[in-house]
Short mmCIF file of C-alpha atoms in Angstrom, two decimals:
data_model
loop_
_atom_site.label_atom_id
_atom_site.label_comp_id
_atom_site.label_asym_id
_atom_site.label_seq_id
_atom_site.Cartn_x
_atom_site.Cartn_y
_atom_site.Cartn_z
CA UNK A 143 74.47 95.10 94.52
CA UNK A 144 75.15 98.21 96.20
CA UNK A 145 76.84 101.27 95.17
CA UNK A 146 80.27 100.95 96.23
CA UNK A 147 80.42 104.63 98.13
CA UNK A 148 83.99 104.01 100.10
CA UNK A 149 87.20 103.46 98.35
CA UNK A 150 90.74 102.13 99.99
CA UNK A 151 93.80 103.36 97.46
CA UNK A 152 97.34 102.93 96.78
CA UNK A 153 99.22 105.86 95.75
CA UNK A 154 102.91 105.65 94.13
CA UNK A 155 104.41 108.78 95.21
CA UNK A 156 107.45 110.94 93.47
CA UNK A 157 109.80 109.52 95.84
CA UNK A 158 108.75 105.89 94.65
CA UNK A 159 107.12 105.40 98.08
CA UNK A 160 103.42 103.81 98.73
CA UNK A 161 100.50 105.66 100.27
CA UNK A 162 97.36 104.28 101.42
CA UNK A 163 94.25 105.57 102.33
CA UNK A 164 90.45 105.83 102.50
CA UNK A 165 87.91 107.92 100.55
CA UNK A 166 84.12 108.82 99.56
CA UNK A 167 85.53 110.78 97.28
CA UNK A 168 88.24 109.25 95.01
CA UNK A 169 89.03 112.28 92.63
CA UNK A 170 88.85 115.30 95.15
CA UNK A 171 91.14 113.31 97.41
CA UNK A 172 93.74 112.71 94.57
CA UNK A 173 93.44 116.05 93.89
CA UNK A 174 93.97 117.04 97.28
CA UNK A 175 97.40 114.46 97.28
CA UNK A 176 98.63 116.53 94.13
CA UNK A 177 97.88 120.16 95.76
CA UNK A 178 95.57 121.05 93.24
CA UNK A 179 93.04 121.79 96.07
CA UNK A 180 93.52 122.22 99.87
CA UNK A 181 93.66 119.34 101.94
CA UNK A 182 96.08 115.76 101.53
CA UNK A 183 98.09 114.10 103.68
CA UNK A 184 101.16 116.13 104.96
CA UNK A 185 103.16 112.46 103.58
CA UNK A 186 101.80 112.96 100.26
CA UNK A 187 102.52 116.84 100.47
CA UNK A 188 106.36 116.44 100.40
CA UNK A 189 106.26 113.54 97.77
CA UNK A 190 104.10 114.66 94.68
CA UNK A 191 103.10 113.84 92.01
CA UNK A 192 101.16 110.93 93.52
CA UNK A 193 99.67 108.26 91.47
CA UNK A 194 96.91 106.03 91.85
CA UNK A 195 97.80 102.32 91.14
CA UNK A 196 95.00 100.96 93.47
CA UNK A 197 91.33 100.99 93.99
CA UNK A 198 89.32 98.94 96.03
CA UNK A 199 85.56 99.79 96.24
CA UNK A 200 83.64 98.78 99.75
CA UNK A 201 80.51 98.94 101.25
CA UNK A 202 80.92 101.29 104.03
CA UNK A 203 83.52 103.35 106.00
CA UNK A 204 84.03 100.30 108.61
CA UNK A 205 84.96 97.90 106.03
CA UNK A 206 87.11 100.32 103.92
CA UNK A 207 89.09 100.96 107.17
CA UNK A 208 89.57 97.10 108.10
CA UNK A 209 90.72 96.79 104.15
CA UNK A 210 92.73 99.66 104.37
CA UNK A 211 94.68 98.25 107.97
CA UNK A 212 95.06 94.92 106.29
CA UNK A 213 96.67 97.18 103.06
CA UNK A 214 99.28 98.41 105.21
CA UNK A 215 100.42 94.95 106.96
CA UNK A 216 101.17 93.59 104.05
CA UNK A 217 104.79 94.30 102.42
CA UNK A 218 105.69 96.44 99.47
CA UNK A 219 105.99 93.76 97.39
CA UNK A 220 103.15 92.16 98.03
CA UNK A 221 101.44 95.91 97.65
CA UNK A 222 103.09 95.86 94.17
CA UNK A 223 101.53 92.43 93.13
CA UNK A 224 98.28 94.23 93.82
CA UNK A 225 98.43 96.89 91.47
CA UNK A 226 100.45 94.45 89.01
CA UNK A 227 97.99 92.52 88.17
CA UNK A 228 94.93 94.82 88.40
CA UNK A 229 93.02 92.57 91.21
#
């Protein structure tokens, strides 16, 4: 199998909102959520601490963006089940 090289990700934020979004780089981005490094979404910038509660590994940037558009269709609690039960 293939490395897994683009990630879609949930974020809780301090506000108790959800964030999602797409990465090559899983830990600079969450560091760039938390403002420990320049860069993150302004939406994240005026809700820290985020936290990641989701990770979904895919093949390439196309298919990480098609996951990460069907992410934000779905509701919040269906968002939640994800992350509930670890899938």
């Amino acid at each position: 199998m293939a490395e897994q090289s683009w990630v879609v990700y949930l974020l809780k934020c301090g506000d108790n909102t959800l964030y999602c979004g797409v990465t090559n780089d899983l830990d600079r981005r969450l560091r760039q959520h938390n403002g420990e490094i320049k860069g993150g979404a302004k939406y994240t910038q005026a809700r820290r601490p985020c936290e990641l509660v989701y990770q979904e590994g895919c093949e390439d940037k196309s298919s990480a963006m098609k996951r990460e558009y069907n992410l934000k269709q779905l509701s919040r609690i269906q968002k939640e089940r994800l992350f509930e039960r670890g899938a």
